[in-house]
Structures are given as structure tokens and as C-alpha cells.
Short mmCIF file of C-alpha atoms in Angstrom, two decimals:
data_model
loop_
_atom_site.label_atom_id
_atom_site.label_comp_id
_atom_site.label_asym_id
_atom_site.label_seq_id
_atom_site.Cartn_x
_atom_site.Cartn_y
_atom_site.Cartn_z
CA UNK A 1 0.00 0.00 0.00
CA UNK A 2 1.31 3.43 -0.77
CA UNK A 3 1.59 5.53 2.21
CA UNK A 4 -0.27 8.81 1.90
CA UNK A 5 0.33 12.09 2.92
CA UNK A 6 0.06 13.20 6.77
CA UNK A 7 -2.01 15.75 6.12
CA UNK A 8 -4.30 13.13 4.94
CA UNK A 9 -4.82 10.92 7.97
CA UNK A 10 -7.04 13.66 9.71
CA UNK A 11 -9.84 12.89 6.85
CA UNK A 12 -8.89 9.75 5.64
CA UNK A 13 -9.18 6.30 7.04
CA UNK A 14 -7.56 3.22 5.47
CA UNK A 15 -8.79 -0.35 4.33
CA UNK A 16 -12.49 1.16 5.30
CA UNK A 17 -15.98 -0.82 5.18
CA UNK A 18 -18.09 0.84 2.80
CA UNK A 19 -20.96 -1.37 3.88
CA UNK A 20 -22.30 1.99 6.50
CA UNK A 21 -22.34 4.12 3.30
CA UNK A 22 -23.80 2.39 0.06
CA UNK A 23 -27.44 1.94 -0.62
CA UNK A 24 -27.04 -1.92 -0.57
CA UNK A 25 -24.55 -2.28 2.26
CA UNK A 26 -22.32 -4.07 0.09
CA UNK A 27 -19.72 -5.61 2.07
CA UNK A 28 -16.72 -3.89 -0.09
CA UNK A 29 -13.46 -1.96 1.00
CA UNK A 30 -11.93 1.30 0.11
CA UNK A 31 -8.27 1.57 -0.21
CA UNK A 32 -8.83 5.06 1.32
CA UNK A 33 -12.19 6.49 2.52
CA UNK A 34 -12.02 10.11 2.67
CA UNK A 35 -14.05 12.86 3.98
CA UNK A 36 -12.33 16.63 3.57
CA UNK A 37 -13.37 19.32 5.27
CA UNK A 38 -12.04 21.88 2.82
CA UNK A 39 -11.81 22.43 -0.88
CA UNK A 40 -8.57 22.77 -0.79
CA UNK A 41 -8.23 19.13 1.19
CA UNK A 42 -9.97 18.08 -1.78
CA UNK A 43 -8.13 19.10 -4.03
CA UNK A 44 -5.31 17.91 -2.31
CA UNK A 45 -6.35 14.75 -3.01
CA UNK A 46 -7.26 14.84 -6.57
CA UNK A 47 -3.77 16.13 -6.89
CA UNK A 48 -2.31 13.67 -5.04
CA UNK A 49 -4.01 10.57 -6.91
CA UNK A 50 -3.01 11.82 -10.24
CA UNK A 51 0.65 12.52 -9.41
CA UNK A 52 0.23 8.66 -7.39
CA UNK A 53 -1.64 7.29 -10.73
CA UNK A 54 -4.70 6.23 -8.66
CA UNK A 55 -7.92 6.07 -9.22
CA UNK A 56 -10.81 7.95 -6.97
CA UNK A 57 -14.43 8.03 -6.83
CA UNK A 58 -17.11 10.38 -5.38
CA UNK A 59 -19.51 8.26 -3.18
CA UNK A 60 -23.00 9.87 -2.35
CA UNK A 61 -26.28 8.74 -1.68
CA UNK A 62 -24.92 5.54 -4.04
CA UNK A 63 -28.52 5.21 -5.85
CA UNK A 64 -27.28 4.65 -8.99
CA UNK A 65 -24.55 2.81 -8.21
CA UNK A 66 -23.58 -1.51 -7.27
CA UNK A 67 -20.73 -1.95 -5.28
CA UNK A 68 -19.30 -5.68 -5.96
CA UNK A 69 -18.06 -7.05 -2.82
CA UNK A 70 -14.06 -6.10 -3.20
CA UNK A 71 -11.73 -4.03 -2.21
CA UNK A 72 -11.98 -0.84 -3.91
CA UNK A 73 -8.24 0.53 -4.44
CA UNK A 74 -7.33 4.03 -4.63
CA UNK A 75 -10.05 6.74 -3.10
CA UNK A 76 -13.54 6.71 -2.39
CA UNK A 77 -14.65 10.35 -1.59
CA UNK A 78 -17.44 11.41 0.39
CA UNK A 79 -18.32 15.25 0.34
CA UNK A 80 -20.19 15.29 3.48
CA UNK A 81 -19.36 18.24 5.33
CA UNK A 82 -20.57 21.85 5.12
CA UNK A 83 -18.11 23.17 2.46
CA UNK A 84 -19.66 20.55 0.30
CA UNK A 85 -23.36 20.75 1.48
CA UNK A 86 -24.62 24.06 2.52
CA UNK A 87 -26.92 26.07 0.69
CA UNK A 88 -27.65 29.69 -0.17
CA UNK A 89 -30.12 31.80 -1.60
CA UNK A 90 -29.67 35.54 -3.76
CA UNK A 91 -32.66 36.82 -5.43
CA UNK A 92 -33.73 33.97 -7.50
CA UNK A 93 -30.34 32.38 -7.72
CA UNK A 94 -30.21 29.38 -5.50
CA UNK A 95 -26.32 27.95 -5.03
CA UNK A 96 -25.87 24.25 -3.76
CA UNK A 97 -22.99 22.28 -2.47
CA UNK A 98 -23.07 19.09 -4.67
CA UNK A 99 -23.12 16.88 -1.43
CA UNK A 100 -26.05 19.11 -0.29
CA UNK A 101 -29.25 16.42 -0.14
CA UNK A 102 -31.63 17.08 -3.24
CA UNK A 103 -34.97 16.85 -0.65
CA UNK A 104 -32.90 19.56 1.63
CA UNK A 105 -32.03 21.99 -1.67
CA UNK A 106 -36.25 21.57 -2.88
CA UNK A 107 -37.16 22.31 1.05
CA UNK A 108 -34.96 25.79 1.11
CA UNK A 109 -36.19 26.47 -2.14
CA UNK A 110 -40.11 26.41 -1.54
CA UNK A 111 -38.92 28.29 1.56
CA UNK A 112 -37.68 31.60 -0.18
CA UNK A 113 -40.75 31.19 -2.54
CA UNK A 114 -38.81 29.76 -5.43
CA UNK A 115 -40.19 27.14 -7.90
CA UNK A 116 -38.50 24.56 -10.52
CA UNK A 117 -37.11 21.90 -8.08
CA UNK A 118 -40.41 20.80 -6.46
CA UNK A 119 -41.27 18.32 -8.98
CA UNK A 120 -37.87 16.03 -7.75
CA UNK A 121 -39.28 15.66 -4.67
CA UNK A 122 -38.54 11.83 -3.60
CA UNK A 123 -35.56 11.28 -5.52
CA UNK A 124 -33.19 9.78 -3.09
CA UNK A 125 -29.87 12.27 -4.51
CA UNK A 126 -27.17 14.51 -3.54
CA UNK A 127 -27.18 17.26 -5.54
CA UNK A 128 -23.90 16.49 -7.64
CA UNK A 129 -25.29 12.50 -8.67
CA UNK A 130 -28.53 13.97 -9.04
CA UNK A 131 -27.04 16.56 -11.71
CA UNK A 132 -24.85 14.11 -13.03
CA UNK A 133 -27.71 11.78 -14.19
CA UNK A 134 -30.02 14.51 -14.77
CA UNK A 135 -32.66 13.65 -12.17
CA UNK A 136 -36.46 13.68 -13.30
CA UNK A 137 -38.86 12.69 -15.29
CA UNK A 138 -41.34 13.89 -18.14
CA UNK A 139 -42.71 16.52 -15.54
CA UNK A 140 -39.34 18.33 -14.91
CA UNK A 141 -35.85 17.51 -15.43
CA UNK A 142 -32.84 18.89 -12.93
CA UNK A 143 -31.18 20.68 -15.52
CA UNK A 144 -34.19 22.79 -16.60
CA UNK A 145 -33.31 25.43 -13.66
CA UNK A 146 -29.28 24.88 -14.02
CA UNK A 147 -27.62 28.44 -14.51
CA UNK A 148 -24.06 26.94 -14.04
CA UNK A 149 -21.80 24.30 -11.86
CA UNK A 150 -18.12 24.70 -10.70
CA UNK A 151 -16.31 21.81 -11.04
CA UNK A 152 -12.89 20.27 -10.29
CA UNK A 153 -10.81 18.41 -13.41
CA UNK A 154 -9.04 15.12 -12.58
CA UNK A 155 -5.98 17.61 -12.55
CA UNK A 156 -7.27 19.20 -9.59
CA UNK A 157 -7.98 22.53 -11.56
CA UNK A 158 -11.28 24.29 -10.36
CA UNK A 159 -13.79 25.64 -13.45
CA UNK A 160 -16.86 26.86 -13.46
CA UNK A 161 -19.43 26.24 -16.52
CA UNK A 162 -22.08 27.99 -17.85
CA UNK A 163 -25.41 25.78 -18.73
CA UNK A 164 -24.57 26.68 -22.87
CA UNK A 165 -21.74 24.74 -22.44
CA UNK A 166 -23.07 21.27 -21.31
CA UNK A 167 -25.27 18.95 -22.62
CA UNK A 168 -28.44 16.93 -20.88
CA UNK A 169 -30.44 14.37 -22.01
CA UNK A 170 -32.60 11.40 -20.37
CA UNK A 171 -30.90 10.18 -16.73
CA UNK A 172 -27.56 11.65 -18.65
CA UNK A 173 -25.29 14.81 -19.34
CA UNK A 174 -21.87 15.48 -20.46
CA UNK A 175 -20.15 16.23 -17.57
CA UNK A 176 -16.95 14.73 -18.21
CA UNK A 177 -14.80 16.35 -15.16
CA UNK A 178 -14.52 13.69 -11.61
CA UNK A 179 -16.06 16.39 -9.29
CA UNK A 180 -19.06 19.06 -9.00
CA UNK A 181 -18.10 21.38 -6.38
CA UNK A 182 -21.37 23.55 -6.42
CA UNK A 183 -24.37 24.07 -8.58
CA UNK A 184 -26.39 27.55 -9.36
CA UNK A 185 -29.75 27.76 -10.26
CA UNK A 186 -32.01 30.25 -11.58
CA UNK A 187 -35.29 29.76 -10.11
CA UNK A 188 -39.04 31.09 -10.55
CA UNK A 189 -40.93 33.06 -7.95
CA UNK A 190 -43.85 31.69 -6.61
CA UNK A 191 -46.52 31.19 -4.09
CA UNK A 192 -45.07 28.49 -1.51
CA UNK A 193 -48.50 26.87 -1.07
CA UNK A 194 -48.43 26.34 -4.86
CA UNK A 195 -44.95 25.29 -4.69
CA UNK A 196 -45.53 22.53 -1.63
CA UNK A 197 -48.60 21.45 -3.48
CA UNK A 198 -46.64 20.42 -6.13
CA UNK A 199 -43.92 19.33 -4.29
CA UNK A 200 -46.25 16.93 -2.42
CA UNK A 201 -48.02 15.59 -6.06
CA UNK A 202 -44.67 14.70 -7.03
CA UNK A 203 -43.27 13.07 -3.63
CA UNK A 204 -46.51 10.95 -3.63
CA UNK A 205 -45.96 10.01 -7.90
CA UNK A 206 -42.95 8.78 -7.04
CA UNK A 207 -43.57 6.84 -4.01
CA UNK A 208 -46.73 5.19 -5.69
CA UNK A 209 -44.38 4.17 -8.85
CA UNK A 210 -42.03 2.04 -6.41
CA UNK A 211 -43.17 -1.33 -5.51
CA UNK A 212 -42.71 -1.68 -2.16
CA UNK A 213 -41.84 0.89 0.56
CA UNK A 214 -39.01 -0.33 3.24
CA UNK A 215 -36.88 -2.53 0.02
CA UNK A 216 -34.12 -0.77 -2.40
CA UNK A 217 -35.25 0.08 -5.87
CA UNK A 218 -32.25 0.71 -8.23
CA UNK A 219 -33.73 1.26 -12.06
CA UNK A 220 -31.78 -0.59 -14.65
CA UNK A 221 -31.76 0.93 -17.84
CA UNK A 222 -32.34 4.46 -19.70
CA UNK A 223 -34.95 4.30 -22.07
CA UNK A 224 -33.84 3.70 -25.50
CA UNK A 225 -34.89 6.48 -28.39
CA UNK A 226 -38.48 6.25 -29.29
CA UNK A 227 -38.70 3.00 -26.96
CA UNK A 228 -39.95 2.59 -23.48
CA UNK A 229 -37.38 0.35 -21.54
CA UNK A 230 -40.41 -1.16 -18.51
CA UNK A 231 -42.59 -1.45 -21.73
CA UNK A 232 -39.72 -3.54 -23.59
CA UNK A 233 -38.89 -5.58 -20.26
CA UNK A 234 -42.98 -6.50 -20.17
CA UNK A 235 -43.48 -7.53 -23.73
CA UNK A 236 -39.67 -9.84 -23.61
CA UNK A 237 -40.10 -13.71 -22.16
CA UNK A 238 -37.82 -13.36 -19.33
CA UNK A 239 -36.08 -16.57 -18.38
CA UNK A 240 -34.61 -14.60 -14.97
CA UNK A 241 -36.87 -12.78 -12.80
CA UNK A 242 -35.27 -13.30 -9.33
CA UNK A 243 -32.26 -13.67 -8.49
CA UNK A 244 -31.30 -14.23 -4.35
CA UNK A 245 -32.56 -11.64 -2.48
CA UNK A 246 -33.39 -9.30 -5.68
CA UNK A 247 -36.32 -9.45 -8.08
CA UNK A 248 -37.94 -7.15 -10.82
CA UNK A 249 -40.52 -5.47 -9.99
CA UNK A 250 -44.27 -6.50 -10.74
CA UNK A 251 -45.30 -2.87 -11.22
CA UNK A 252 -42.38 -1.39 -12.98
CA UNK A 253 -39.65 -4.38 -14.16
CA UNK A 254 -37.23 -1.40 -15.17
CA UNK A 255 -36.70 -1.65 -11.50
CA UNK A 256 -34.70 -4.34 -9.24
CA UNK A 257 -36.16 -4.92 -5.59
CA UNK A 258 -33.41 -5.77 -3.43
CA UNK A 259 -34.34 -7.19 0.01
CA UNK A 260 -31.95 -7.00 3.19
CA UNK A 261 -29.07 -9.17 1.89
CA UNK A 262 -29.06 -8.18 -1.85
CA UNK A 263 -25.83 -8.90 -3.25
CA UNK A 264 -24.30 -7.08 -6.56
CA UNK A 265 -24.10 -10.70 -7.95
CA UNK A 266 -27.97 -10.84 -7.78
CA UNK A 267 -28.50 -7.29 -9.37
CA UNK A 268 -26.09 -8.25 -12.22
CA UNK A 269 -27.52 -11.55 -12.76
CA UNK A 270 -31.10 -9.36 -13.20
CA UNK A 271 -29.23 -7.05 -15.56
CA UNK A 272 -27.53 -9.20 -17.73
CA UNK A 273 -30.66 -11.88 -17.89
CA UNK A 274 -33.03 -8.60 -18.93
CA UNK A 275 -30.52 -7.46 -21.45
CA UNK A 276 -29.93 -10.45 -23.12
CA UNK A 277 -34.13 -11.34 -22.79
CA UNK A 278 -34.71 -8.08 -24.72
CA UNK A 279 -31.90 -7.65 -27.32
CA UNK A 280 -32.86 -11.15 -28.39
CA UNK A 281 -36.72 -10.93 -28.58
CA UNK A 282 -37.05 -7.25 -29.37
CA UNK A 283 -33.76 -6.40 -31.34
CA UNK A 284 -32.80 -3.50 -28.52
CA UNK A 285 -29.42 -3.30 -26.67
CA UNK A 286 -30.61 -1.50 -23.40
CA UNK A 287 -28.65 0.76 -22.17
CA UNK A 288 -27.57 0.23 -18.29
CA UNK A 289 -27.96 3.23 -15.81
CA UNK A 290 -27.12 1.69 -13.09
CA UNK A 291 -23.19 1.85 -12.58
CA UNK A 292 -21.21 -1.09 -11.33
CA UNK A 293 -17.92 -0.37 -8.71
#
């Protein structure tokens, strides 16, 4: 193991169980876990890996992402402290840490009378993974409110980017750089009754699509152009429906159920069986949202 710099040990904590901080509780190891306190500690660290040639990754809510049970080398990085999660208000211009908690940004929104966000209510997201994946649906997209996002490059060089300059589309975006620092966005002045009657539609939408509350619902593919990927999954003869403690859902089979004691090998063995099921019968190679660690 490379040692790393004393100035690291303070926020960083070796051969760590990432179990306490991924949606599954995969039982996988980081190399490093880290946690800075400062951007400059994080950049620090960016630095650091590049110069060290290894690899890092930015852990949030971990929605959208299956953690195999490994060891993970290099960095896992988890922006969970105020530089990375507080959030401010100007006029109509609403500024977000990217480890600020998507529910939290919509809540201090609505509270200063500003409208766009409501409609993500019950998407389990920080604010960066949210952005990332461009959070939403047909009502309302996360990007529709973006003004701009500071990021940091895998050179540890801070940038900030106008919304021109990036691209969106469905559960995707162009973001190529490792790390959102902070996110502006240009909101619409409202009522808040309006805004928390909306906000409510939405939260209960979204809680109705999922099968079953208490279980973890990770959604397996985008939806290919002109193509509906549940509708696909529903129409295919699928030789794998469950696999361990993971099955697809009866109301939505875009989505894997996972039960206490999900492993990634039963969420790939879904994938892979629904993939194959599909190109095969229907002709379509889905596209997989989900990412794999």
C-alpha cells in the first residue's frame, strides 16, 4: 500500500468498510475512505491521486450505483461536510454544495418562494449525482433550472461552466470532469403553497411508482430512443426474474427490488438476464444506468 500524505490521515481512514455508506450495504473496502473538510483538502487529493496514478471516486447517496463485494483501491470520496453541502439563496439564484441532499435543496427552495425543483421531490440524490444523471422525469428535469456548476478536473484545476456549455439528455449529461463542487440555479418566484402542493403531487408520484416501501429500488436501464425500456422488459419472455434476495418489480420491471441481503451478484444476474431477454426478442441493446464499482 502506498503511504499517503500526513495531512491526509485527519480525513482519511484506510482499508475502510463501505458497507455503513452504500445503498445496498455491500460488504466492499476502500483503499482510502475520505471525507475533507475543505476544498482545498480536496483538491489535495485529486492532486495527489493523479501525481500517485490512482484512481478515486465520489460516493453519495450511491442510488445509482452496485458496489461488488471487493476491495476498492485508490479513493472513495465522500463530500459530506458543510463546504460541500450548505446552501444559499440571492434573489432567484439558488447555489448548492453538490453533497447538499436534493430533498434539503427543494425544502430551502419552496422556503424563499422559489419554484422549478419541487417536482424532484422523492428522488433519493445529492445534488452532484442527481445533476450528473439529470434527475427527473417527463414533468421536470434537474437541468431545466441549471444556470451553471463549478467543477474540479481530474488535474485538480477548479472551473466553473455555464449551462450553454453542457449537454443533458434522459438520466444523462456530459459532464466529463470527476467532481461538481457547487451548482447555481435560476429559479421562478412563486406562491409556496403552490410550490408545496406540487412538491407533495410529485413526492406521492414517485412513491406510488415504487413497488414496495421499506426494500431498495435501483432502475436498470435508460430508455432507449423512441422505446420505453419497462414497456420492452414487459413484452420480452424473461427466463430470470429473481435472483437471491433481488427481483424485478411486478409494477415497474425497469426496477430491481433488493431485500436485506441483496448482493451485486444478484443485481447483475437481473441485468444481464433482462438485457440479453430483450436484445434477443425485441432487437434493442438496453442501455444500463445503473453503474457497477
Amino acid at each position: 500500500m502506498m503511504a499517503i500524505p500526513a495531512e491526509f490521515r485527519s480525513f482519511t481512514e484506510e482499508n475502510a468498510s463501505l458497507a455503513p455508506h452504500s445503498y445496498l450495504r455491500t460488504d466492499a473496502e476502500a483503499e482510502y475512505l475520505s471525507t475533507p473538510e475543505t476544498v482545498e483538502q480536496l483538491v489535495q487529493i485529486v492532486q495527489f491521486a493523479q501525481t500517485a496514478n490512482l484512481p478515486f471516486r465520489l460516493l453519495g447517496f450511491g442510488t445509482n450505483v452496485v458496489i461488488k463485494e471487493h476491495r476498492l483501491p485508490g479513493f472513495v470520496i465522500r463530500l459530506t461536510k458543510p463546504a460541500f453541502t450548505s446552501i444559499s439563496v440571492k434573489d432567484t439564484i439558488l447555489t448548492a454544495g453538490s453533497g447538499a441532499i436534493l430533498f434539503d435543496v427543494i425544502r430551502s427552495a419552496c422556503q424563499h418562494h422559489l419554484a422549478g425543483l419541487e417536482t424532484l421531490a422523492g428522488i433519493k440524490a445529492t445534488i452532484g449525482g442527481a445533476l450528473r444523471y439529470n434527475a427527473g422525469d417527463r414533468k421536470g428535469e434537474i437541468a431545466d433550472h441549471l444556470r451553471s456548476i463549478t467543477v474540479v478536473t481530474k488535474d485538480g484545476v477548479i472551473q466553473r461552466k455555464d449551462r450553454s456549455e453542457l449537454w443533458f439528455g434522459e438520466r444523462a449529461s456530459d459532464i466529463e470532469e470527476p467532481i461538481i463542487l457547487h451548482v447555481d440555479f435560476q429559479l421562478d418566484v412563486d406562491i409556496a403553497d403552490s410550490i408545496l402542493k406540487r412538491m407533495r403531487r410529485s413526492w406521492i408520484n414517485r412513491k406510488a411508482e415504487l413497488p414496495t416501501a421499506g426494500n431498495y429500488h435501483l432502475r436498470m436501464f435508460r430508455n432507449p430512443k423512441g422505446f420505453s425500456a419497462s414497456r420492452l422488459i414487459e413484452s420480452t419472455p424473461l427466463v430470470i426474474k429473481e435472483a437471491g434476495k433481488a427481483y424485478l418489480s411486478d409494477r415497474n420491471p425497469n426496477y430491481i427490488v433488493a431485500n436485506a441481503g441483496a448482493t451485486s451478484h444478484d443485481i447483475l444476474t437481473l441485468i444481464e438476464a433482462t438485457r440479453t431477454s430483450v436484445r434477443q426478442h425485441a432487437g434493442v441493446e438496453l442501455e444500463q444506468e445503473l453503474g457497477v464499482w
